[in-house]
Amino acid sequence: MQPTVSIALCTYNGIAYLATQWNSLLGQQQLPNEVVISDDRSTDGTSILLEKLAAEAPFPVRILENQTRLGYNKNFERALAACTGDLIFICDQDDFWLKEKISTMTRYMIQNPDIQVVFCDAWVTDENLEGRKKRFWEAVQFDKETQHRWQEGETMDVLLDGNRMMGCATVLRRTFLPIVLPIPEKIPGYIYDGWIALAAASQNAIRFIDQPLQLYRTHVQQQIGVREQAVGDRIRLRDRLTRHRARKLAPLLKKQVQLKTISQLLSKRVPANSPGLSQLEQRLAHFTMRSNLPHNRLKRIAPVLSNLWRGNYRKYADAAANWYAPLLAVLGDILE
């Protein structure tokens, strides 16, 4: 039986681009069964435009107007919770969906009934939806090598290196909502879409479609967008031997706290034997070790070399790090 389709659309002062996004929904090869819109107290006339669009739509439209500003995480939570379709497509207000997006992703979900979440790629464009020079996955370093790791079972590890799934390129099953909702107030390093991806990865229930099925508009008014990641300061070996130990430990402690928080959040939603949790716990153990090494340098040697032997220093190195960065980290952990 064909699953019903909902679109969860969130708006906030989106009058400049909303009509274009809406037209792309009207032009889908497979129309949705409903569109649920949660407006976060827009002040630019978005609400009036929404009423007009809803009145003329060939499918049911429900508009939810927030009584107070919720912010993007809780705004999407409200929209998702109100959807009644078997499949829920998350939608931003300022993009443009290619006509085959709903049909392609719905077909994938039908063919893969055990998968809970699927996401696609997108063309990154300028504010006029022109210039398809780059795909979104390039911006988030979801290259072929990383995709291969994902397909080989390292999904959670890939996501813990950084979120690769864009919410507005995602479809999920409504039956998965009890696991992801409510969206936690604070997910260090992630927003609502990263949380959905991590929860699905814990169940080994997230896949991707290697195809750009929408245009991703970049403009100055975006609440969230493609941003160039800042490159950290280069740490030389001399610096590792002379800098204060507290400065060295700070990023390791931050990472350890992040991973511990994510572990605690997921433990409240998914079974302890969920297949993806072991990757999270192994990574957490590594950074717990590194951030709690004893002051006595001789006592550091055994745990550090043990993790080096298991390949953890290379496995958990920054994706942009050079080949010898893991070895410098080993030396730093022993000597600093």
CSV table of C-alpha atoms in Angstrom, one decimal, residues 22 46-57 63:
chain,number,residue,atom,x,y,z
A,22,TRP,CA,5.8,26.5,-2.4
A,46,THR,CA,4.6,35.6,6.0
A,47,SER,CA,1.4,34.6,7.9
A,48,ILE,CA,-0.8,36.4,5.4
A,49,LEU,CA,1.0,34.8,2.5
A,50,LEU,CA,0.6,31.4,4.1
A,51,GLU,CA,-3.2,31.8,4.4
A,52,LYS,CA,-3.3,32.7,0.7
A,53,LEU,CA,-1.2,29.7,-0.4
A,54,ALA,CA,-3.2,27.3,1.8
A,55,ALA,CA,-6.5,28.5,0.3
A,56,GLU,CA,-5.3,27.7,-3.2
A,57,ALA,CA,-3.4,24.4,-2.5
A,63,ILE,CA,-1.0,26.3,9.7
